[in-house]
XYZ file of C-alpha atoms in Angstrom:
744
model
C 68.753 35.913 -72.520
C 67.281 32.447 -72.880
C 63.816 31.019 -72.310
C 62.648 27.517 -71.513
C 59.507 26.773 -73.521
C 56.992 24.009 -72.855
C 54.650 22.599 -75.497
C 51.245 20.847 -75.275
C 52.795 17.420 -75.790
C 53.175 14.392 -73.533
C 56.861 15.101 -72.836
C 57.816 16.577 -69.460
C 60.869 18.148 -71.090
C 61.040 21.879 -71.834
C 63.172 23.279 -74.673
C 65.563 26.225 -74.563
C 65.426 29.124 -77.046
C 67.303 32.380 -77.284
C 65.356 35.622 -76.898
C 65.893 38.160 -79.742
C 66.889 41.650 -78.617
C 63.587 43.326 -79.705
C 61.591 40.898 -77.538
C 63.654 41.041 -74.337
C 61.504 43.729 -72.713
C 58.278 41.854 -73.519
C 59.058 38.244 -72.620
C 58.057 36.901 -69.235
C 57.124 33.636 -67.604
C 53.597 32.711 -68.721
C 53.823 34.529 -72.078
C 52.974 32.415 -75.112
C 55.464 32.435 -77.985
C 55.897 31.026 -81.468
C 59.081 29.078 -82.099
C 60.516 26.609 -84.622
C 60.147 23.043 -83.387
C 61.296 19.927 -85.180
C 60.292 20.092 -88.835
C 57.742 22.853 -88.181
C 58.651 26.497 -88.654
C 56.152 27.825 -86.142
C 54.740 26.086 -83.059
C 53.045 27.707 -80.086
C 54.448 27.162 -76.590
C 54.569 28.918 -73.232
C 57.622 30.291 -71.438
C 58.208 28.416 -68.176
C 61.543 29.943 -67.160
C 63.948 32.768 -68.107
C 67.714 32.582 -67.602
C 70.823 34.489 -68.617
C 73.001 31.547 -69.629
C 72.831 27.861 -70.540
C 75.320 24.998 -70.449
C 74.316 23.632 -73.856
C 77.066 24.236 -76.457
C 75.145 23.367 -79.625
C 73.000 25.588 -81.824
C 70.132 27.250 -79.985
C 67.171 28.372 -82.066
C 65.473 31.700 -81.491
C 61.930 32.670 -80.503
C 60.099 33.820 -83.632
C 57.363 36.035 -82.133
C 55.047 36.633 -79.184
C 51.434 35.478 -79.177
C 50.520 37.804 -76.285
C 51.847 41.262 -75.451
C 51.583 40.607 -71.721
C 51.622 37.462 -69.562
C 48.279 35.719 -69.912
C 48.613 34.113 -66.504
C 49.228 36.204 -63.414
C 51.546 34.871 -60.701
C 48.747 33.062 -58.845
C 47.308 31.381 -61.935
C 50.765 30.361 -63.092
C 51.453 28.762 -59.704
C 48.102 26.976 -59.954
C 49.012 25.516 -63.345
C 52.319 24.388 -61.896
C 50.503 22.633 -59.052
C 48.108 20.929 -61.495
C 51.078 19.795 -63.588
C 52.848 18.401 -60.534
C 49.863 16.812 -58.767
C 48.240 15.220 -61.828
C 51.522 14.141 -63.475
C 50.901 16.226 -66.620
C 53.498 18.229 -68.603
C 53.108 21.954 -67.982
C 52.560 22.666 -71.681
C 49.491 20.412 -71.707
C 48.128 22.058 -68.570
C 48.635 25.515 -70.090
C 46.726 24.442 -73.188
C 43.775 23.347 -71.024
C 43.732 26.701 -69.250
C 44.245 28.642 -72.461
C 43.372 27.114 -75.854
C 45.768 28.168 -78.607
C 43.045 30.083 -80.484
C 42.509 32.504 -77.577
C 44.456 35.737 -77.438
C 44.429 38.895 -75.373
C 44.790 40.662 -78.751
C 41.648 39.043 -80.127
C 39.663 41.120 -82.618
C 36.161 39.934 -83.497
C 35.126 39.322 -87.116
C 33.404 42.206 -88.861
C 30.275 42.588 -90.928
C 29.953 45.030 -93.836
C 27.173 47.603 -93.364
C 25.743 49.995 -95.971
C 23.792 53.249 -95.624
C 22.168 55.350 -98.350
C 23.320 58.983 -98.703
C 21.328 61.887 -100.157
C 21.863 62.310 -103.909
C 20.658 64.829 -106.503
C 17.560 64.290 -108.614
C 19.777 64.022 -111.701
C 21.958 61.309 -110.119
C 18.820 59.459 -109.019
C 17.391 59.631 -112.563
C 20.616 58.423 -114.188
C 20.929 55.566 -111.691
C 17.392 54.420 -112.507
C 17.971 54.577 -116.279
C 21.524 53.165 -116.494
C 22.049 50.777 -113.564
C 18.945 48.836 -112.628
C 20.526 46.642 -109.938
C 22.351 49.586 -108.354
C 19.097 51.546 -108.374
C 17.210 48.680 -106.687
C 19.895 48.332 -104.051
C 20.064 52.090 -103.401
C 16.281 52.631 -103.156
C 15.944 49.678 -100.784
C 18.590 51.217 -98.524
C 16.922 54.615 -98.861
C 13.577 53.230 -97.655
C 15.224 51.521 -94.685
C 16.762 54.844 -93.686
C 19.583 53.350 -91.636
C 22.809 51.395 -91.862
C 22.094 47.686 -92.434
C 24.227 44.566 -93.048
C 24.981 44.086 -96.737
C 24.388 40.365 -96.258
C 20.728 41.065 -95.404
C 20.215 42.437 -98.928
C 21.977 39.666 -100.851
C 18.625 38.391 -102.142
C 18.079 41.643 -104.065
C 20.956 41.261 -106.526
C 23.094 38.444 -107.861
C 26.462 40.077 -107.112
C 26.106 42.443 -104.167
C 29.842 43.255 -104.070
C 29.770 44.264 -107.759
C 26.875 46.608 -106.967
C 27.961 48.244 -103.719
C 31.504 49.187 -104.774
C 30.377 51.436 -107.694
C 27.720 52.979 -105.433
C 30.346 53.703 -102.770
C 32.739 55.139 -105.367
C 30.037 57.540 -106.540
C 29.335 58.568 -102.961
C 25.750 57.260 -103.114
C 26.258 54.915 -100.158
C 28.597 54.701 -97.189
C 30.158 51.378 -96.216
C 31.368 50.597 -92.727
C 32.778 47.569 -90.942
C 31.010 46.678 -87.708
C 32.416 44.051 -85.294
C 30.193 40.988 -85.044
C 29.279 40.613 -81.404
C 27.989 37.230 -80.290
C 24.361 37.074 -79.237
C 24.683 35.925 -75.650
C 20.890 35.786 -75.474
C 21.170 32.370 -77.124
C 22.629 31.092 -73.862
C 19.221 31.596 -72.298
C 20.521 33.650 -69.388
C 17.563 35.867 -68.551
C 17.443 38.074 -65.500
C 14.935 36.748 -63.012
C 14.308 39.215 -60.219
C 13.168 37.761 -56.923
C 12.529 39.688 -53.742
C 14.519 37.845 -51.091
C 13.911 38.073 -47.381
C 16.594 36.048 -45.675
C 15.632 33.681 -42.906
C 17.377 33.851 -39.529
C 19.319 30.714 -40.463
C 20.479 32.178 -43.767
C 21.519 35.439 -42.105
C 23.641 33.499 -39.648
C 25.431 31.567 -42.396
C 26.008 34.730 -44.473
C 27.367 36.633 -41.468
C 29.793 33.834 -40.608
C 31.068 33.470 -44.173
C 31.363 37.238 -44.704
C 33.866 37.419 -41.873
C 36.282 35.431 -44.048
C 36.047 37.669 -47.111
C 38.811 40.142 -47.882
C 41.063 39.108 -44.989
C 43.894 38.085 -47.316
C 43.746 34.669 -45.702
C 42.634 31.346 -47.162
C 39.552 29.799 -45.577
C 37.626 26.770 -46.789
C 34.105 25.723 -45.869
C 31.665 22.955 -46.547
C 28.197 24.474 -46.872
C 25.675 21.714 -46.406
C 22.187 22.994 -47.191
C 19.129 20.810 -47.638
C 17.508 21.022 -51.074
C 15.440 24.195 -51.359
C 17.267 25.950 -48.511
C 18.222 28.981 -50.640
C 21.938 28.357 -51.202
C 21.936 30.378 -54.451
C 20.784 33.492 -52.598
C 23.664 33.054 -50.165
C 26.077 32.855 -53.108
C 24.680 36.146 -54.433
C 24.940 37.877 -51.050
C 28.580 36.799 -50.689
C 29.485 37.781 -54.273
C 27.890 41.187 -53.703
C 29.941 41.702 -50.550
C 33.089 40.588 -52.395
C 32.442 43.053 -55.217
C 31.990 45.897 -52.720
C 35.461 45.045 -51.434
C 36.967 45.130 -54.937
C 37.140 41.334 -55.185
C 35.901 38.983 -57.897
C 34.069 35.653 -57.671
C 34.064 32.308 -59.469
C 30.913 30.161 -59.254
C 31.386 26.602 -60.532
C 28.440 24.452 -61.652
C 28.455 20.738 -62.539
C 25.885 20.908 -65.357
C 25.481 23.345 -68.233
C 21.716 22.951 -67.752
C 22.016 24.818 -64.427
C 23.479 28.001 -65.954
C 20.178 29.508 -67.206
C 18.531 29.578 -63.766
C 21.562 30.440 -61.641
C 23.042 32.748 -64.269
C 19.692 34.522 -64.510
C 19.564 35.097 -60.770
C 23.066 36.586 -60.759
C 22.349 38.753 -63.820
C 19.285 40.224 -62.065
C 21.616 41.526 -59.342
C 24.924 42.193 -61.110
C 23.785 42.853 -64.686
C 26.473 42.668 -67.376
C 29.256 42.136 -64.838
C 28.459 38.404 -64.910
C 30.302 36.200 -67.411
C 29.086 32.742 -68.413
C 31.682 30.100 -69.331
C 31.054 26.582 -70.654
C 31.680 24.302 -73.635
C 28.319 24.906 -75.353
C 29.320 28.495 -76.107
C 30.547 29.223 -79.616
C 34.241 29.904 -80.200
C 33.470 33.578 -80.802
C 31.490 33.820 -77.559
C 34.278 32.169 -75.592
C 36.992 34.309 -77.192
C 35.155 37.562 -76.526
C 34.257 36.535 -72.971
C 37.842 35.508 -72.285
C 39.170 38.815 -73.598
C 36.735 40.788 -71.434
C 37.801 38.756 -68.403
C 41.412 39.751 -69.183
C 40.315 43.391 -69.440
C 38.629 43.185 -66.000
C 35.149 43.908 -67.383
C 33.598 41.097 -65.329
C 33.488 40.702 -61.567
C 31.835 37.260 -61.575
C 32.414 34.168 -63.724
C 29.795 31.393 -63.647
C 30.609 28.201 -65.463
C 31.519 24.550 -65.694
C 34.827 23.015 -64.599
C 37.181 24.905 -66.973
C 35.958 28.208 -65.481
C 38.366 27.592 -62.598
C 41.206 28.498 -64.993
C 39.731 31.777 -66.299
C 42.192 34.698 -65.829
C 39.988 36.585 -63.362
C 42.017 38.961 -61.177
C 41.668 39.599 -57.416
C 39.636 36.460 -56.798
C 38.188 36.667 -53.300
C 35.394 34.087 -53.488
C 35.222 30.629 -55.091
C 32.092 28.490 -54.807
C 31.787 24.907 -56.050
C 28.051 24.191 -56.249
C 26.941 20.525 -56.062
C 30.563 19.712 -55.316
C 29.863 15.963 -55.125
C 29.175 15.656 -58.847
C 31.505 13.397 -60.840
C 31.244 15.769 -63.835
C 33.713 18.017 -61.987
C 36.362 15.392 -62.731
C 38.097 15.729 -66.105
C 38.420 12.238 -67.582
C 40.134 13.019 -70.856
C 42.377 14.499 -72.131
C 45.089 15.243 -69.570
C 45.280 16.861 -67.100
C 42.718 14.594 -65.413
C 42.000 17.136 -62.702
C 39.172 17.393 -60.195
C 37.699 20.903 -60.208
C 36.893 20.751 -56.499
C 40.542 20.197 -55.562
C 41.842 22.741 -58.080
C 39.342 25.258 -56.661
C 40.674 24.671 -53.154
C 44.239 25.167 -54.376
C 43.360 28.346 -56.299
C 41.608 29.612 -53.176
C 44.721 28.866 -51.143
C 46.986 30.674 -53.620
C 44.561 33.610 -53.911
C 44.027 33.676 -50.122
C 40.315 33.682 -50.762
C 37.140 32.211 -49.260
C 36.450 28.863 -50.916
C 33.121 27.125 -50.383
C 32.183 23.573 -51.318
C 28.406 23.407 -51.335
C 25.844 20.627 -51.584
C 22.799 19.011 -50.040
C 24.643 15.697 -50.412
C 28.396 16.339 -50.101
C 30.972 13.979 -51.517
C 32.221 11.433 -49.017
C 35.635 13.132 -49.161
C 34.258 16.562 -48.217
C 31.972 15.122 -45.548
C 34.950 13.357 -43.987
C 37.182 16.444 -44.266
C 34.696 18.580 -42.343
C 34.384 15.822 -39.745
C 38.158 15.898 -39.109
C 38.137 19.748 -39.181
C 40.065 20.024 -42.439
C 37.106 22.047 -43.745
C 35.074 24.449 -41.636
C 31.345 23.737 -41.635
C 28.134 25.727 -41.963
C 24.691 24.249 -42.450
C 21.184 25.145 -43.600
C 18.787 22.659 -42.030
C 15.520 24.260 -43.146
C 13.934 24.904 -46.521
C 13.514 28.524 -47.549
C 10.190 30.291 -47.086
C 8.698 27.716 -44.761
C 8.535 25.002 -47.449
C 8.330 21.520 -45.974
C 10.357 18.513 -47.009
C 8.314 16.117 -49.179
C 6.603 12.987 -47.949
C 8.394 9.932 -49.367
C 6.751 6.624 -50.379
C 8.840 3.512 -51.077
C 7.251 1.049 -53.533
C 8.445 -2.567 -53.786
C 8.070 -3.312 -57.504
C 8.413 -7.062 -56.868
C 5.158 -6.989 -54.866
C 3.592 -4.640 -57.397
C 4.257 -7.043 -60.266
C 2.996 -10.028 -58.266
C -0.212 -8.262 -57.221
C -1.009 -6.890 -60.677
C 0.319 -9.989 -62.500
C 1.965 -7.564 -64.905
C 5.687 -8.256 -65.117
C 6.373 -5.456 -67.592
C 4.936 -2.768 -65.354
C 6.832 0.544 -65.289
C 4.525 2.674 -63.163
C 3.187 1.523 -59.824
C -0.469 2.067 -59.064
C 0.480 4.606 -56.406
C 2.590 6.639 -58.831
C -0.167 6.768 -61.471
C -2.713 7.710 -58.836
C -0.525 10.545 -57.530
C 0.168 11.799 -61.071
C -3.564 12.035 -61.787
C -4.107 13.862 -58.483
C -1.473 16.419 -59.489
C -3.075 16.924 -62.902
C -6.434 17.636 -61.277
C -4.786 20.322 -59.126
C -2.831 21.750 -62.123
C 0.449 20.829 -60.448
C 3.562 19.456 -62.159
C 5.570 16.254 -61.957
C 9.219 15.271 -62.462
C 10.045 11.647 -63.329
C 13.623 10.402 -63.096
C 14.890 7.463 -65.145
C 18.658 7.628 -65.278
C 18.925 5.784 -68.574
C 18.346 7.345 -71.971
C 16.972 5.754 -75.129
C 13.917 3.486 -75.358
C 15.224 0.089 -74.190
C 18.712 -0.471 -72.717
C 19.158 -3.856 -74.355
C 17.692 -6.205 -76.945
C 17.800 -9.958 -76.323
C 16.628 -13.310 -77.690
C 13.966 -15.224 -75.742
C 15.164 -18.568 -77.097
C 18.946 -18.473 -76.564
C 19.308 -15.406 -74.313
C 21.757 -13.642 -76.653
C 22.108 -9.883 -76.043
C 23.142 -7.514 -78.827
C 26.477 -5.887 -77.956
C 28.437 -3.088 -79.599
C 31.224 -4.460 -81.800
C 33.580 -1.775 -80.502
C 32.657 -1.918 -76.802
C 31.782 -4.468 -74.181
C 28.443 -2.730 -73.767
C 24.892 -3.752 -74.638
C 23.254 -1.683 -77.362
C 20.351 0.628 -76.533
C 17.311 0.827 -78.800
C 16.371 4.400 -79.769
C 12.806 4.466 -81.023
C 12.965 7.974 -82.522
C 15.654 6.825 -84.974
C 14.753 3.111 -85.020
C 18.385 2.181 -84.371
C 20.523 0.398 -81.822
C 23.112 2.747 -80.332
C 26.199 2.443 -78.188
C 26.278 5.138 -75.509
C 30.071 4.971 -75.253
C 31.390 5.132 -78.828
C 28.193 6.482 -80.495
C 28.171 3.680 -83.075
C 24.733 2.758 -84.372
C 23.363 -0.443 -85.888
C 20.121 -1.483 -87.606
C 17.678 -3.501 -85.522
C 18.248 -7.164 -86.496
C 15.124 -8.989 -87.787
C 16.301 -12.253 -86.166
C 18.747 -13.313 -83.441
C 22.356 -13.082 -84.628
C 23.230 -16.300 -82.728
C 20.394 -18.776 -83.231
C 18.296 -17.208 -86.012
C 15.164 -17.047 -83.841
C 12.661 -14.287 -84.481
C 11.884 -14.144 -80.740
C 13.942 -11.022 -80.070
C 12.545 -8.549 -77.575
C 13.280 -5.090 -76.251
C 14.048 -5.197 -72.539
C 14.282 -2.573 -69.836
C 13.215 1.059 -70.074
C 14.897 4.333 -70.936
C 13.515 7.862 -70.917
C 11.938 7.487 -74.371
C 9.920 4.477 -73.232
C 8.832 6.226 -70.027
C 7.623 9.159 -72.118
C 5.669 6.911 -74.518
C 4.063 4.693 -71.880
C 3.057 7.645 -69.739
C 1.128 9.092 -72.675
C -0.568 5.731 -73.184
C -1.417 5.389 -69.496
C -2.894 8.883 -69.067
C -4.660 10.548 -71.970
C -4.054 14.212 -72.816
C -1.046 14.407 -70.483
C 1.609 16.856 -71.726
C 5.107 15.378 -71.411
C 8.542 16.708 -72.287
C 11.810 14.789 -72.092
C 15.245 16.037 -71.108
C 18.337 13.909 -71.689
C 21.473 14.188 -73.811
C 19.570 13.022 -76.909
C 16.812 15.622 -76.614
C 18.994 18.674 -75.906
C 21.797 18.259 -78.440
C 20.809 21.383 -80.352
C 22.064 24.696 -79.030
C 19.525 26.414 -76.826
C 17.301 23.332 -76.481
C 18.012 22.946 -72.754
C 16.892 26.499 -72.099
C 13.728 26.102 -74.187
C 12.660 22.911 -72.440
C 13.247 24.271 -68.952
C 11.476 27.541 -69.771
C 8.454 25.822 -71.322
C 8.145 23.487 -68.321
C 8.445 26.381 -65.878
C 5.767 28.300 -67.797
C 3.357 25.400 -67.379
C 3.307 24.248 -71.005
C 3.984 20.676 -69.837
C 2.637 18.614 -66.965
C 5.560 16.203 -66.699
C 9.317 16.496 -67.140
C 10.939 13.101 -67.770
C 14.710 12.975 -67.667
C 18.044 11.572 -66.598
C 20.266 12.855 -63.813
C 20.517 16.280 -65.475
C 17.080 17.130 -64.020
C 17.913 15.850 -60.536
C 19.705 18.880 -59.078
C 19.807 22.653 -58.961
C 16.472 23.223 -60.726
C 13.754 25.153 -58.931
C 10.123 24.760 -60.058
C 7.668 25.889 -57.342
C 4.721 24.123 -59.010
C 6.382 20.672 -58.927
C 4.697 18.743 -56.112
C 5.478 15.180 -57.188
C 8.735 13.439 -58.038
C 8.814 9.844 -59.222
C 11.968 7.724 -59.317
C 11.071 5.025 -61.858
C 13.927 2.643 -61.029
C 15.966 3.616 -57.970
C 18.330 0.641 -58.457
C 19.992 1.833 -61.665
C 23.728 2.071 -61.045
C 23.442 0.642 -57.534
C 25.297 -2.597 -58.296
C 28.053 -1.327 -60.579
C 31.485 -2.746 -59.651
C 32.691 0.577 -58.279
C 33.151 1.565 -54.632
C 31.290 4.866 -55.238
C 28.176 3.205 -56.720
C 26.141 3.309 -53.492
C 27.153 6.876 -52.684
C 26.108 8.114 -56.138
C 22.786 6.275 -56.044
C 21.968 7.773 -52.636
C 22.923 11.279 -53.776
C 20.868 11.025 -56.962
C 17.700 9.871 -55.173
C 18.120 12.448 -52.392
C 18.745 15.281 -54.869
C 15.827 14.523 -57.179
C 13.517 14.126 -54.172
C 14.433 17.698 -53.316
C 12.808 18.982 -56.531
C 9.376 18.348 -54.969
C 7.473 20.795 -52.784
C 9.882 23.723 -53.084
C 7.080 26.296 -53.089
C 4.103 26.802 -50.812
C 2.447 23.564 -51.934
C 3.447 20.355 -50.097
C 5.353 17.740 -52.089
C 5.542 13.974 -52.375
C 8.121 11.513 -53.713
C 7.520 7.975 -55.034
C 10.638 5.771 -55.082
C 10.175 2.534 -57.049
C 12.712 -0.212 -56.344
C 13.383 -3.932 -56.704
C 15.620 -3.854 -53.621
C 13.577 -2.276 -50.814
C 15.821 -3.782 -48.114
C 19.075 -2.324 -49.469
C 20.724 0.117 -47.053
C 21.184 2.772 -49.751
C 17.517 2.642 -50.784
C 16.215 2.626 -47.203
C 18.309 5.618 -46.121
C 17.542 7.541 -49.326
C 13.806 6.977 -48.849
C 14.095 8.316 -45.288
C 16.228 11.253 -46.559
C 18.638 10.300 -43.793
C 21.967 11.545 -45.085
C 23.953 11.421 -41.860
C 23.029 7.816 -41.090
C 23.923 6.613 -44.574
C 27.197 8.572 -44.695
C 28.320 7.119 -41.368
C 27.565 3.594 -42.615
C 29.406 4.277 -45.871
C 32.450 5.750 -44.104
C 32.619 2.711 -41.842
C 32.676 0.406 -44.893
C 35.261 2.549 -46.683
C 37.547 2.576 -43.650
C 37.408 -1.191 -43.341
C 38.352 -1.614 -47.013
C 40.789 1.355 -47.023
C 39.016 3.165 -49.844
C 38.929 6.983 -50.164
C 38.630 9.135 -48.127
C 40.912 6.924 -46.014
C 43.476 6.415 -48.762
C 45.014 8.030 -51.821
C 44.434 6.246 -55.113
C 46.275 6.471 -58.428
C 45.123 4.401 -61.397
C 47.166 3.422 -64.461
C 45.050 2.683 -67.536
C 46.387 0.722 -70.518
C 44.483 0.468 -73.810
C 45.069 -0.841 -77.316
C 43.564 -2.936 -80.095
C 45.705 -5.999 -79.354
C 44.594 -7.520 -76.049
C 47.819 -9.473 -75.536
C 49.978 -6.386 -76.087
C 47.843 -4.385 -73.633
C 48.202 -7.069 -70.984
C 51.947 -7.342 -71.677
C 52.424 -3.563 -71.347
C 50.560 -3.559 -68.049
C 52.792 -6.337 -66.700
C 55.912 -4.514 -67.916
C 54.874 -1.430 -65.947
C 54.185 -3.626 -62.926
C 57.803 -4.848 -63.076
C 59.039 -1.247 -63.209
C 57.030 -0.364 -60.134
C 59.667 -2.275 -58.207
C 60.757 -1.546 -54.661
C 57.284 -0.280 -53.880
C 57.095 0.758 -50.194
C 55.340 -1.742 -47.942
C 52.718 0.816 -46.866
C 51.397 1.048 -50.440
C 48.869 -1.417 -51.811
C 49.053 -2.501 -55.439
C 46.217 -4.169 -57.370
C 46.483 -5.647 -60.845
C 47.196 -5.714 -63.639
C 43.620 -6.786 -64.338
C 41.049 -6.177 -67.063
C 38.905 -3.107 -66.366
C 35.281 -3.920 -65.400
C 34.356 -2.590 -68.856
C 37.111 -4.474 -70.646
C 36.621 -3.063 -74.127
C 35.672 0.479 -75.167
C 35.757 2.116 -78.592
C 37.614 -0.837 -80.049
C 40.297 -0.696 -77.355
C 41.004 -3.446 -74.809
C 41.612 -2.041 -71.330
C 43.700 -3.104 -68.336
C 44.492 -1.189 -65.186
C 46.833 -1.111 -62.209
C 45.726 0.586 -59.001
C 48.122 1.901 -56.374
C 46.834 3.187 -53.037
C 48.391 4.683 -49.936
C 46.641 4.877 -46.533
C 46.259 8.428 -45.245
C 47.148 7.441 -41.709
C 50.684 6.720 -42.968
C 50.813 9.270 -45.818
C 48.885 12.332 -44.606
C 49.174 14.527 -47.720
C 49.868 11.792 -50.253
C 53.420 13.112 -50.680
C 55.058 9.702 -50.303
C 52.886 8.145 -53.018
C 53.355 11.133 -55.329
C 57.125 11.226 -54.866
C 57.461 7.511 -55.578
C 55.281 7.638 -58.701
C 56.794 10.890 -59.984
C 60.229 9.317 -60.012
C 58.871 6.334 -61.926
C 56.866 8.430 -64.391
C 59.339 11.179 -65.190
C 62.772 9.714 -64.558
C 62.108 6.151 -65.682
C 59.416 7.053 -68.261
C 57.341 3.981 -67.443
C 54.319 5.141 -69.460
C 56.007 5.608 -72.829
C 53.674 4.402 -75.607
C 54.840 1.085 -77.050
C 53.496 -1.189 -79.802
C 50.161 0.563 -80.128
C 49.383 0.574 -76.391
C 48.496 3.867 -74.722
C 49.030 4.299 -71.005
C 47.703 7.119 -68.842
C 47.802 7.938 -65.143
C 44.694 9.091 -63.272
C 45.163 10.645 -59.837
C 42.144 10.424 -57.506
C 39.981 8.654 -60.126
C 36.248 9.326 -59.918
C 35.507 5.765 -60.999
C 37.262 2.402 -61.202
C 35.178 1.235 -64.173
């Protein structure tokens, strides 16, 4: 018997090994094995195919051992990985590594901790111990007073050499030692049960009833659930997961932000208890390994997590929900496979014959279009839960504000400050969105106009006041603040623009005794910090929560009655066709944080472009009007969702070599069908990142001539695999990105 084995490398080739007689009953497709490879004696790979004979006449090496006793991937999950490999042009070994890191094993045993317990001893033994072995006596009497088995490590401060003390005590029978598995403290994830008595509205009942009809029918069904912010979508998820569990089915709930897991995870735990697993990158390795093993052992019926949760080996999946499906964080940028969780979820749902729901208050343009052409079924929640009203929105033209106040550095409009003070008087809370972290986004010279840029990236440096440094938000390099201009030597250098740190500082200066907390990547780097900040804000310890887009969605604070968007224009004019869509979604979503309880809410949107279509429609919370305008523009320009797009990225330290490699690939993309459109090679809008110059080529295919994208995929697959057009040459890396989330 022979086995084809794939490795987590960039090669599409698999390698054939013979199967030793003792392993023949255990090997199967999807089982991980250890084999000799190249100069290495033991490398981990995954079996992709079994066969009885091969044509190769040379020496065939043998599989050394099995990593898993049973296939890690069931038939459905294995087919899913094959689809991901095929669709995203990624070798199967690399895809398997994404779904199952090499450190994970179904045979995982947790580390152990040594525990000690004092036993009863005679008076004579006690006397001799006190007279002859002072350290042993101290250790024993301490254990005796505790009266229970305790970790030896907790008593290390008593003696210099605890091991040299406990072994003689154990040998004499004075203490008993035991090894106890170290179980991770999942409480650190901040998932606390939060029981809420739910009385479904008539609208919610109708949606639940319709979706329930599609559960357990052994037939794939896909829906777009469009529910306005505060409409109670989470409660619908719980009702459906409960129904699925009653039918013996499991559920996967996918979230775009780790910061959303405490609230949503807590709601699920209050209903399902310990049958809910949490899965995301902030978990420790031990937590992830133990959770993964329990998923394999079928101890969980629900998995809630970020994008990689779609690959967890949950069995009998009957329900998959992608919450806030429009979020770009669902797209894996690096490393390969560069998959989109939403599309992988739909494919897993199809393979599992399960109910798959894409859910959002502001769907992606692709999903909105797909429900319009009946590719997705559609259900909608038009009303907020519990009779809550949608907030009143005020649009403030900051150009007029600056002219009227004659203050051209103004951050807060008079209306926003007035509304904040009104909220404070009523003991209500405020959320302020500024989708830019740090203190000031750039530092420039008044005399010559020079802006300080990162030496590694084509990006302006951001001043971080807390560390008194200039930082690059792409490569994380930091620089000291220059005393004078690096170009002209002038001392007229100024900090320009505003990030979350500056908003926090100036708000405290503007309103005395105001209690402000900030939530962005910089302020929640430490484990558990996200949970602490959200909990303290919910408990009323702070009046204002200032943050980036991570506070704009999914969070539910009934006492928040005011939302302020400090600068609605951030990101609006980026050279990317999705810039307007994302700006609209961000404003709409954060507006929905206001007035979710019984108290009415208000929203202040500050802008320098009050006549822009995106800003106008966002301020009116008019999603349908904006989406129709956007779709019309996309159709005219043949952008998604009216076309398929594949992007080739080239990067390297030598700009000329990068450009040359891009042009070489362009030549190899010969005989391109007339229906395809090809753009480039051209420098990326952000031409240099992390010391690497960047070029790209974009290939698109109109959907009206290539319905499923099969023609584009077939053409590119032949070029990528057979002609190996992306082989790394002369220090230039080249990658392919299918359905890119951004063209930057």
